[in-house]
Short mmCIF file of N, CA and C in Angstrom, two decimals:
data_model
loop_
_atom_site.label_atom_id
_atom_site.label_comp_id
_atom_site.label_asym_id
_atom_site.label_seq_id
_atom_site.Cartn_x
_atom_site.Cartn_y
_atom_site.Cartn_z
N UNK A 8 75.51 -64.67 -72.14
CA UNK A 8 74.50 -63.65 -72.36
C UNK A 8 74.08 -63.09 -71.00
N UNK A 9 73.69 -61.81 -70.96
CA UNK A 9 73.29 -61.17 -69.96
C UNK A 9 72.13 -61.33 -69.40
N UNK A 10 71.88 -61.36 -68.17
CA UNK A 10 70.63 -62.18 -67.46
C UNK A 10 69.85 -60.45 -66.82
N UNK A 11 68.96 -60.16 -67.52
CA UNK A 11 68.02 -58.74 -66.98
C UNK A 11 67.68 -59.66 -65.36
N UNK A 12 67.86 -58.62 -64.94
CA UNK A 12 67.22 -58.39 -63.30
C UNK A 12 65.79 -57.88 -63.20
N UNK A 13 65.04 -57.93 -61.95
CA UNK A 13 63.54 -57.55 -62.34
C UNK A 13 63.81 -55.69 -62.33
N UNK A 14 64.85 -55.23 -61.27
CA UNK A 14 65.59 -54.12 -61.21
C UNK A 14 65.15 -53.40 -62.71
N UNK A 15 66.33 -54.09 -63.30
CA UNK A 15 66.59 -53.57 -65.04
C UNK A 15 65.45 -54.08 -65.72
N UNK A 16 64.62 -55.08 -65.21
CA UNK A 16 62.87 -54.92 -66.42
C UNK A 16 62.21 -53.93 -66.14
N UNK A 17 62.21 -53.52 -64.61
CA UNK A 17 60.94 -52.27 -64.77
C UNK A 17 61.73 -51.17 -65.08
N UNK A 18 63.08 -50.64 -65.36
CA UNK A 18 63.80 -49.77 -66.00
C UNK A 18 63.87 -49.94 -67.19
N UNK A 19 63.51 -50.83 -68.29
CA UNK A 19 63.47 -51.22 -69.67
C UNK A 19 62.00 -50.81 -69.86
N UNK A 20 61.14 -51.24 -69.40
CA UNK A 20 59.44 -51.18 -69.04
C UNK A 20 59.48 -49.60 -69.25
N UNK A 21 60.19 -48.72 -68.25
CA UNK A 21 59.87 -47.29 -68.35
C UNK A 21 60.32 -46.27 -69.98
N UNK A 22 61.05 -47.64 -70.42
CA UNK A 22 61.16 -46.99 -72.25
C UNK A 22 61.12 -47.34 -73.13
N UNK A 23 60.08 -48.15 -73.19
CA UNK A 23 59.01 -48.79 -74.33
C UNK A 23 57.95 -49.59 -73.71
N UNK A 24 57.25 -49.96 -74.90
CA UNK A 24 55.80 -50.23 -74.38
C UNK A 24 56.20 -51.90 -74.78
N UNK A 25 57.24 -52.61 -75.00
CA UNK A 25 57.68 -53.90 -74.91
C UNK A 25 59.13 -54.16 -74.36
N UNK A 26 58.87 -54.94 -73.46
CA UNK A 26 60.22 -55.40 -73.08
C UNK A 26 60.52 -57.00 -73.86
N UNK A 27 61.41 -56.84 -74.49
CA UNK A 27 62.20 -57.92 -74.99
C UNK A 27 62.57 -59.34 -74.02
N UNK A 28 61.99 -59.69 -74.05
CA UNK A 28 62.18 -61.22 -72.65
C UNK A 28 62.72 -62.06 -73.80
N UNK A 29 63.74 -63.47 -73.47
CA UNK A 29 64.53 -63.93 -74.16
C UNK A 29 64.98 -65.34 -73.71
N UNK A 30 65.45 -66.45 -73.79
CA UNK A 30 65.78 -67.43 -73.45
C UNK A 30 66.83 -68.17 -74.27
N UNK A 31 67.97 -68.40 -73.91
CA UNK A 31 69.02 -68.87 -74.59
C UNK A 31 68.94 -70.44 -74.38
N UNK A 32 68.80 -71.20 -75.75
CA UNK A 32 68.69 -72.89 -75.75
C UNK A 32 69.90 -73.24 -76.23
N UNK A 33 70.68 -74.32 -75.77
CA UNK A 33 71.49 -75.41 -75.99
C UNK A 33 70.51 -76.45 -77.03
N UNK A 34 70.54 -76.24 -77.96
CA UNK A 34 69.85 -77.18 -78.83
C UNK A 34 71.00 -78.38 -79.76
N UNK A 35 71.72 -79.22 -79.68
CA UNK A 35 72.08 -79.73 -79.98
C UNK A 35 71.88 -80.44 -80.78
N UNK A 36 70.69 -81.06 -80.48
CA UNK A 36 69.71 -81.98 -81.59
C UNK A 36 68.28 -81.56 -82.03
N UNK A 37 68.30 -80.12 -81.70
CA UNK A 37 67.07 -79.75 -82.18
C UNK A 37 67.23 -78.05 -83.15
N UNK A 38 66.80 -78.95 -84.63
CA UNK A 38 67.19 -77.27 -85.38
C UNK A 38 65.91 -76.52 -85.19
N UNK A 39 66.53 -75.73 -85.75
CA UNK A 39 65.32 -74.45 -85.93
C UNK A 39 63.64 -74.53 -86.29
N UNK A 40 64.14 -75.43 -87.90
CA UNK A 40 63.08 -76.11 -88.52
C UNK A 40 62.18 -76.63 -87.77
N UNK A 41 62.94 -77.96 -86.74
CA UNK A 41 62.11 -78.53 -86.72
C UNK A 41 61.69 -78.01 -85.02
N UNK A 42 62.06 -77.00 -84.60
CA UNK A 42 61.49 -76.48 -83.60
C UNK A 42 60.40 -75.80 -84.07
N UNK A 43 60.51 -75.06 -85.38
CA UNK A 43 59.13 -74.10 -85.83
C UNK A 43 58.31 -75.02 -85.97
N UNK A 44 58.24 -76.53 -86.13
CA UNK A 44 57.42 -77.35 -86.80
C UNK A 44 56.80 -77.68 -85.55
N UNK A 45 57.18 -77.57 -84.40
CA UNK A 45 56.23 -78.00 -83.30
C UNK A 45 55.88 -77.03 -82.52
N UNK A 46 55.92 -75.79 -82.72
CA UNK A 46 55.39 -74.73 -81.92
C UNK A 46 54.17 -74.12 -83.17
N UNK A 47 54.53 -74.77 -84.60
CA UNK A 47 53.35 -74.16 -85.40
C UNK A 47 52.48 -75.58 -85.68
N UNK A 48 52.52 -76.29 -84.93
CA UNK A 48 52.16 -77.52 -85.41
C UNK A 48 50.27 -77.23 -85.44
N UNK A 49 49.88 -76.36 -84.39
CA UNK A 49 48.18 -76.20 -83.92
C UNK A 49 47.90 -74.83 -84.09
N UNK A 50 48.76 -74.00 -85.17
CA UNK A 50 48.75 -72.63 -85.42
C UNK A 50 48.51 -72.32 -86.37
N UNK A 51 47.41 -71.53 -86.66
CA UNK A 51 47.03 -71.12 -88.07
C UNK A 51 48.39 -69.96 -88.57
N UNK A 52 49.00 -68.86 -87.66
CA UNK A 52 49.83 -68.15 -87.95
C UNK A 52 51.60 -68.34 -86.87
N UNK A 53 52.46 -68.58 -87.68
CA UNK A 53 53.53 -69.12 -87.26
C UNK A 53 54.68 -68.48 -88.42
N UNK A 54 55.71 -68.17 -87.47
CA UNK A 54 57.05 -68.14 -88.56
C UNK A 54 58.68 -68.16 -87.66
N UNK A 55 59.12 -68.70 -89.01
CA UNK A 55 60.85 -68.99 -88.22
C UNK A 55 61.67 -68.16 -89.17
N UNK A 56 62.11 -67.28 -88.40
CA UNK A 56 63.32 -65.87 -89.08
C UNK A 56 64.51 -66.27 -88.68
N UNK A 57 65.33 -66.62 -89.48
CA UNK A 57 66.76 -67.01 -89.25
C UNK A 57 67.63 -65.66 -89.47
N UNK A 58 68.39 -65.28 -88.81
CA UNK A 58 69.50 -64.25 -88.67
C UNK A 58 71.00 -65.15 -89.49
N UNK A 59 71.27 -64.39 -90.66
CA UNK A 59 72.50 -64.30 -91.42
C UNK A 59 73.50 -63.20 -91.29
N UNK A 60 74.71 -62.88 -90.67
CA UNK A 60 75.21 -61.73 -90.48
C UNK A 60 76.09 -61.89 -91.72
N UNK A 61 76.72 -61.05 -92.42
CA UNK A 61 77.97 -60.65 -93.15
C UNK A 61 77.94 -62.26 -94.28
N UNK A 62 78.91 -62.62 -94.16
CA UNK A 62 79.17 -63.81 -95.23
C UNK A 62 79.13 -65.18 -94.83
N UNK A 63 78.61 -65.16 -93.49
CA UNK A 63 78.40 -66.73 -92.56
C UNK A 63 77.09 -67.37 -93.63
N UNK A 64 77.06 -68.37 -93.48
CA UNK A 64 76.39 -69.20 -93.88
C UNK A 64 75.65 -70.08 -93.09
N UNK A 65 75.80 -69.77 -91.59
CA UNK A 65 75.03 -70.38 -90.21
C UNK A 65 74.44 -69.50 -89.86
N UNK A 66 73.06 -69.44 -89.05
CA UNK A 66 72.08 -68.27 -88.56
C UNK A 66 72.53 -67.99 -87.15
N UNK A 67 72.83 -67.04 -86.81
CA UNK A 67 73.46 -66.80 -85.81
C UNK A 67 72.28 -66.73 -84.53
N UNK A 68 70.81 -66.61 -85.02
CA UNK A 68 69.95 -66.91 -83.81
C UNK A 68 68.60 -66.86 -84.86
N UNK A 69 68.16 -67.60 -84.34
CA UNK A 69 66.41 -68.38 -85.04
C UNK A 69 65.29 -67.58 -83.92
N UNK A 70 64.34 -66.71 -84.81
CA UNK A 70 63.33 -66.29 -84.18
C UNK A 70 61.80 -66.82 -84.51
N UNK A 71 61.51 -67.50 -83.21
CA UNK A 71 60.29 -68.38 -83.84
C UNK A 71 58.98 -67.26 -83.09
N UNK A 72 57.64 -67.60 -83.81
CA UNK A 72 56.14 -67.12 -83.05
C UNK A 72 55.14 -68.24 -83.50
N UNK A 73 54.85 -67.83 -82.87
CA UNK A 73 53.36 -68.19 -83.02
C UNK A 73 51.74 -67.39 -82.57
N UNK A 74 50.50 -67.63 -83.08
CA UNK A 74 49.34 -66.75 -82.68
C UNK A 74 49.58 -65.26 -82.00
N UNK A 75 49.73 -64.58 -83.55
CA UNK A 75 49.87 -63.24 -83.06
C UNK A 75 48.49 -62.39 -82.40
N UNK A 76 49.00 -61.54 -81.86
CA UNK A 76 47.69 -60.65 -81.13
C UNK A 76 47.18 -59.90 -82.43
N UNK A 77 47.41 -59.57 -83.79
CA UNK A 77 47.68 -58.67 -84.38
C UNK A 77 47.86 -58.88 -85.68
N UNK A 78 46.90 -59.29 -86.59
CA UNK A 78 47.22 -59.61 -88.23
C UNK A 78 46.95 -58.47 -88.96
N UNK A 79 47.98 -57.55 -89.74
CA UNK A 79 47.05 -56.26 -90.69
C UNK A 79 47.53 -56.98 -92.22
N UNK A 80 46.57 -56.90 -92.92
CA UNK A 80 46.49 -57.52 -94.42
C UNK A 80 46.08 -56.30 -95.26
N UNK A 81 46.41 -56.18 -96.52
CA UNK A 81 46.18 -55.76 -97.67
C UNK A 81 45.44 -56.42 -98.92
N UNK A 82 44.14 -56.12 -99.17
CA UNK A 82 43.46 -57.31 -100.22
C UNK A 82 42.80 -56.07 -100.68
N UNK A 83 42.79 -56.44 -102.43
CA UNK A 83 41.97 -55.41 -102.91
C UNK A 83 41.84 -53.98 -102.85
N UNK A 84 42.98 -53.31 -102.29
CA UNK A 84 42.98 -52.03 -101.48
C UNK A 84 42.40 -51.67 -100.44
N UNK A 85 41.81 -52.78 -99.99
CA UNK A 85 41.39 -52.62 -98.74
C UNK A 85 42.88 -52.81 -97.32
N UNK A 86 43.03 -51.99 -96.21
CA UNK A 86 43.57 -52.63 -95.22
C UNK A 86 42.81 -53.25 -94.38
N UNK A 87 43.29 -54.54 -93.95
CA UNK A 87 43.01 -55.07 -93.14
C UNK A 87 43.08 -55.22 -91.43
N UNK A 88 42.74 -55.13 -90.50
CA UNK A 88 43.17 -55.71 -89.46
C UNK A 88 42.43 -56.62 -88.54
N UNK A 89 42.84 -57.56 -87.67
CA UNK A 89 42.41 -58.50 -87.50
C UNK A 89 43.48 -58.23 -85.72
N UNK A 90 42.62 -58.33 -84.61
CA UNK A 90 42.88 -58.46 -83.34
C UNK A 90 41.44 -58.61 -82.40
N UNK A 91 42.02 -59.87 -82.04
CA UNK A 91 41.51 -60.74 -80.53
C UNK A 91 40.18 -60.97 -81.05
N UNK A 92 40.52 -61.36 -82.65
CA UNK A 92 38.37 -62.18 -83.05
C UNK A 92 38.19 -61.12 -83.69
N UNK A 93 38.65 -59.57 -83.68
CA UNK A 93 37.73 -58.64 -84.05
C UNK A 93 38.61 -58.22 -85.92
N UNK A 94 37.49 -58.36 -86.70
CA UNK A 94 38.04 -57.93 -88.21
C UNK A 94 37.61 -56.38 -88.77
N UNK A 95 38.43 -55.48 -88.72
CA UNK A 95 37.76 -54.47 -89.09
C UNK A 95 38.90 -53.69 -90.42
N UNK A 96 38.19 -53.28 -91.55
CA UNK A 96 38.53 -52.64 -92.60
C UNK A 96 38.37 -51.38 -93.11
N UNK A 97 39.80 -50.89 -93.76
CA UNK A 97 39.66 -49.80 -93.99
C UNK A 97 40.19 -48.95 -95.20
N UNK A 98 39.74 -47.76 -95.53
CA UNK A 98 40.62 -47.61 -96.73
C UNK A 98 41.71 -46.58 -96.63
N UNK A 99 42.11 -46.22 -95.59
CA UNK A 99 43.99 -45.81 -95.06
C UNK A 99 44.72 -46.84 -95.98
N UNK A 100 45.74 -45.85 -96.31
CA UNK A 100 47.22 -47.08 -97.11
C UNK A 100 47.46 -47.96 -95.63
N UNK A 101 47.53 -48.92 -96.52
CA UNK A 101 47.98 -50.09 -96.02
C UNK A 101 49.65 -49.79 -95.13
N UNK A 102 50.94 -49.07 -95.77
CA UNK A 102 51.89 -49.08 -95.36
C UNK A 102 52.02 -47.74 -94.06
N UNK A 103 50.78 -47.09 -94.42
CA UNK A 103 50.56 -45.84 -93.65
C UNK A 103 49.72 -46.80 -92.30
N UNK A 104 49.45 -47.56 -92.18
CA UNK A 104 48.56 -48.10 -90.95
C UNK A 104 49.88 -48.77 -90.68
N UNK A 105 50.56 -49.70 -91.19
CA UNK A 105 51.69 -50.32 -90.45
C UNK A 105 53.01 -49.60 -89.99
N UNK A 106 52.92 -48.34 -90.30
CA UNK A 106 54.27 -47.34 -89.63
C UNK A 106 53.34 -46.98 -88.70
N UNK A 107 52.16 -46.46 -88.23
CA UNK A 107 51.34 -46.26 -86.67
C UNK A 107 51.26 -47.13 -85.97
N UNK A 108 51.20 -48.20 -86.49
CA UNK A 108 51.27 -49.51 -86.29
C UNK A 108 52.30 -49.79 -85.22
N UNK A 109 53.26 -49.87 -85.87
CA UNK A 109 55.05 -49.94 -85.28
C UNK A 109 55.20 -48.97 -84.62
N UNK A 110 54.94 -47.41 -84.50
CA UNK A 110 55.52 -46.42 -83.66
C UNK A 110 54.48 -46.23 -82.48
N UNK A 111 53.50 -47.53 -82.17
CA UNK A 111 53.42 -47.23 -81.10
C UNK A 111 53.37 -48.73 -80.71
N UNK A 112 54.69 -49.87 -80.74
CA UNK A 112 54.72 -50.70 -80.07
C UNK A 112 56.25 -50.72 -80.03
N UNK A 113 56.75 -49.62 -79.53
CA UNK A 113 58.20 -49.16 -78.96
C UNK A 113 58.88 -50.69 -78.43
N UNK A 114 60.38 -50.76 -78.43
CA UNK A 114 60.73 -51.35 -77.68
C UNK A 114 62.23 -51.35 -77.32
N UNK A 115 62.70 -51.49 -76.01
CA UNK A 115 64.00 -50.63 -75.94
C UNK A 115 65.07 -51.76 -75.64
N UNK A 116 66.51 -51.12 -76.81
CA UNK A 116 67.43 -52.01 -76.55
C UNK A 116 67.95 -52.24 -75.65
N UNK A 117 68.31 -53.95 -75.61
CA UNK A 117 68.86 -54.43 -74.66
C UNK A 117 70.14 -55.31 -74.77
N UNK A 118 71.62 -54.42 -74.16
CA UNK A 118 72.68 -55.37 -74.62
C UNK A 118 72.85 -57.10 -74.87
N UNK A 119 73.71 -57.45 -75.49
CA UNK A 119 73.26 -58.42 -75.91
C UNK A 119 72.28 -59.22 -76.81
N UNK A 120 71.45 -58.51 -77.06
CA UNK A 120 70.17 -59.47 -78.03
C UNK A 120 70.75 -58.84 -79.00
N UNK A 121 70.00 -59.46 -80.25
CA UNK A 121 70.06 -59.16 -81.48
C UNK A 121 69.33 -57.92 -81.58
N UNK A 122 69.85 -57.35 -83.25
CA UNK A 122 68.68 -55.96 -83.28
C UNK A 122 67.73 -56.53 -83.65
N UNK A 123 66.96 -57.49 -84.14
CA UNK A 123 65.70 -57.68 -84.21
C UNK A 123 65.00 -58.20 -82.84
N UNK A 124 64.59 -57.92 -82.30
CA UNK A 124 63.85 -58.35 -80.51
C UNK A 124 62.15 -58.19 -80.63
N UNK A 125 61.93 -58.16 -81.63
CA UNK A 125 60.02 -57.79 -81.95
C UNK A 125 59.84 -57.09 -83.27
N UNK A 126 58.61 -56.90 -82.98
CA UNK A 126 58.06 -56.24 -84.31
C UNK A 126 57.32 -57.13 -85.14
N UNK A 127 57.04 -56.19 -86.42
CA UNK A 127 56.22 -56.74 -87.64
C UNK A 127 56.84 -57.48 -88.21
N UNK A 128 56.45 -59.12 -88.59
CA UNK A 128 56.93 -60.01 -89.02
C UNK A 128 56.06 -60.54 -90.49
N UNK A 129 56.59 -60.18 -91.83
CA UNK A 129 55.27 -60.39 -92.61
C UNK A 129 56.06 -60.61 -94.12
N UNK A 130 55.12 -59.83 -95.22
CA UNK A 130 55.75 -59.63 -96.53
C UNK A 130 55.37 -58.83 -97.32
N UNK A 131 55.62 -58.56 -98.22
CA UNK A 131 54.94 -57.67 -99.16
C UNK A 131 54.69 -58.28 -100.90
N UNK A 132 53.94 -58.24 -100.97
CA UNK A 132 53.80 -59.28 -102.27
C UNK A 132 54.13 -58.09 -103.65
N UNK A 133 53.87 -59.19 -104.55
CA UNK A 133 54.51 -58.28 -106.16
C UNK A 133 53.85 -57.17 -106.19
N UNK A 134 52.18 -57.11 -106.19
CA UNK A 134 51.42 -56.16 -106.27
C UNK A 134 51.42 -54.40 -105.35
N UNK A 135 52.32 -55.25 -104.10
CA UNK A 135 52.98 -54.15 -103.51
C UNK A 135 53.69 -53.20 -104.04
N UNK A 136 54.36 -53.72 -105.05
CA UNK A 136 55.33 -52.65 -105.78
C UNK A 136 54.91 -51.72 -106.15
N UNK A 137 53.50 -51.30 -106.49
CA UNK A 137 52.96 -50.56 -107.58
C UNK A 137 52.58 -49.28 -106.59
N UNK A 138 52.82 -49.35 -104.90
CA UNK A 138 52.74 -48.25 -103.79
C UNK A 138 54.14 -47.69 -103.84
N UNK A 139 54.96 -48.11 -103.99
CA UNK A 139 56.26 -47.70 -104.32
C UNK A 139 56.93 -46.70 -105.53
N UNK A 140 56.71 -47.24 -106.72
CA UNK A 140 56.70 -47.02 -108.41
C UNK A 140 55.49 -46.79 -108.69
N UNK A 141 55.88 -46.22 -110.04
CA UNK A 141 54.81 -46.41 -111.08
C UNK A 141 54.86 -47.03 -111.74
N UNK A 142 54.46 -47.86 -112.01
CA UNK A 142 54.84 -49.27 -112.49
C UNK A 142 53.34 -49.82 -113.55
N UNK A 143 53.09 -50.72 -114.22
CA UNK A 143 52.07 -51.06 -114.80
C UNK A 143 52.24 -52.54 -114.30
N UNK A 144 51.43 -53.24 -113.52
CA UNK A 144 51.58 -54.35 -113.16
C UNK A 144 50.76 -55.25 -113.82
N UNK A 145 51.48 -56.58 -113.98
CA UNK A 145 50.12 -57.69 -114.67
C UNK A 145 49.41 -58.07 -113.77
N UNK A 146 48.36 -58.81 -114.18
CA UNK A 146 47.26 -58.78 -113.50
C UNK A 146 47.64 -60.60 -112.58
N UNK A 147 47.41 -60.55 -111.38
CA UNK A 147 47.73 -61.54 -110.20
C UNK A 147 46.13 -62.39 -109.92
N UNK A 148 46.45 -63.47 -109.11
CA UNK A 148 45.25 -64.17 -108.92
C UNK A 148 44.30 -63.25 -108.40
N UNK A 149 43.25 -63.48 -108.63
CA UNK A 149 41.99 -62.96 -107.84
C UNK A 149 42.17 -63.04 -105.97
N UNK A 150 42.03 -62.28 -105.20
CA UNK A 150 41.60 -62.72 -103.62
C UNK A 150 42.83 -62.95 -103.00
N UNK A 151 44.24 -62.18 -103.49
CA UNK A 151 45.73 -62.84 -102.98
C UNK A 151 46.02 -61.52 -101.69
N UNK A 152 46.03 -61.58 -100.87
CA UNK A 152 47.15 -60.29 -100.16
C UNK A 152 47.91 -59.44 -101.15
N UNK A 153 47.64 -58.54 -101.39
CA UNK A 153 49.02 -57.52 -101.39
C UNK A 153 50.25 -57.83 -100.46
N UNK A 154 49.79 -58.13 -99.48
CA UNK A 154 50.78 -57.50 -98.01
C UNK A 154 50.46 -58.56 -96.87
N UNK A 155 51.23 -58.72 -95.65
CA UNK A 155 49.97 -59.36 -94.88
C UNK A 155 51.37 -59.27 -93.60
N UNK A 156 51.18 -58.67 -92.03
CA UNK A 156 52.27 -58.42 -91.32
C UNK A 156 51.56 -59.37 -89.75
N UNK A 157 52.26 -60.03 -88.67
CA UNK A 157 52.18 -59.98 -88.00
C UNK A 157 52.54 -59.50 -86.76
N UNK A 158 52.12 -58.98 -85.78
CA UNK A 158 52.59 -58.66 -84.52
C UNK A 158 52.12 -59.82 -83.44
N UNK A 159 53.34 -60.15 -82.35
CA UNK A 159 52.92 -61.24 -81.37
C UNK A 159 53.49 -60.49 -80.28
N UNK A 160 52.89 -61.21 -79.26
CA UNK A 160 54.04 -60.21 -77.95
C UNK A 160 54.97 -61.67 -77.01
#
């Protein structure tokens, strides 16, 4: 894998507002799992994204986080967001705050990495569907997310 120079970071730096930093492990005896299990071990927000290409059945690279800068949630039609302690709500679509969201935390490719190198890491629940379709949905627990995305840097 290709080793960025500080040269080529502040030339990556000048075309996006994230540079992709990266570290390649020899893990032999340590999977994915149980690497997410000790970096989320004291984390209220944590996740491990495994990369599947084509018809392999091995993840070709494990993306772990932890304590994002950046929680936006969907409850009740309300959007949510949640950064550095501060909770503030609103009634903008939810999927309309997370595309402003994303187009202004740019980040520019870098040979070698995977195409996923950042971004919103989250889900969209059943009730989501009904922003999509028209749909008649049954009725879901009381107090659940619609939606719920993280950003970490």
């Amino acid at each position: 894998m290709h080793i960025t120079s500080f040269d080529e970071f502040k030339e990556l730096a000048q075309r996006g507002t994230f540079v992709p930093v990266y570290k390649e492990i020899v893990a032999d005896l340590l999977t994915p799992v149980s690497a997410f299990l000790k970096i989320a071990e004291h984390s209220d927000y944590a996740f491990l994204l495994e990369s599947v290409e084509g018809g392999e059945h091995v993840g070709r690279y494990s993306f772990l986080g932890k304590d994002p800068f950046l929680i936006l949630r969907s409850r009740e039609g309300k959007t949510i967001i949640d950064r550095a302690g501060r909770t503030s709500a609103s009634d903008k679509p939810f999927m309309a705050t997370l595309r402003e969201l994303m187009a202004s935390f740019d980040s520019p490719f870098v040979p070698g990495l995977p195409r996923f190198t950042g971004g919103a890491v989250g889900y969209l629940g059943y009730d989501a569907a009904a922003w999509f379709e028209p749909i008649e949905l049954q009725p879901t627990a009381e107090s659940e997310d619609e939606g719920g995305f993280m950003l970490f840097d």
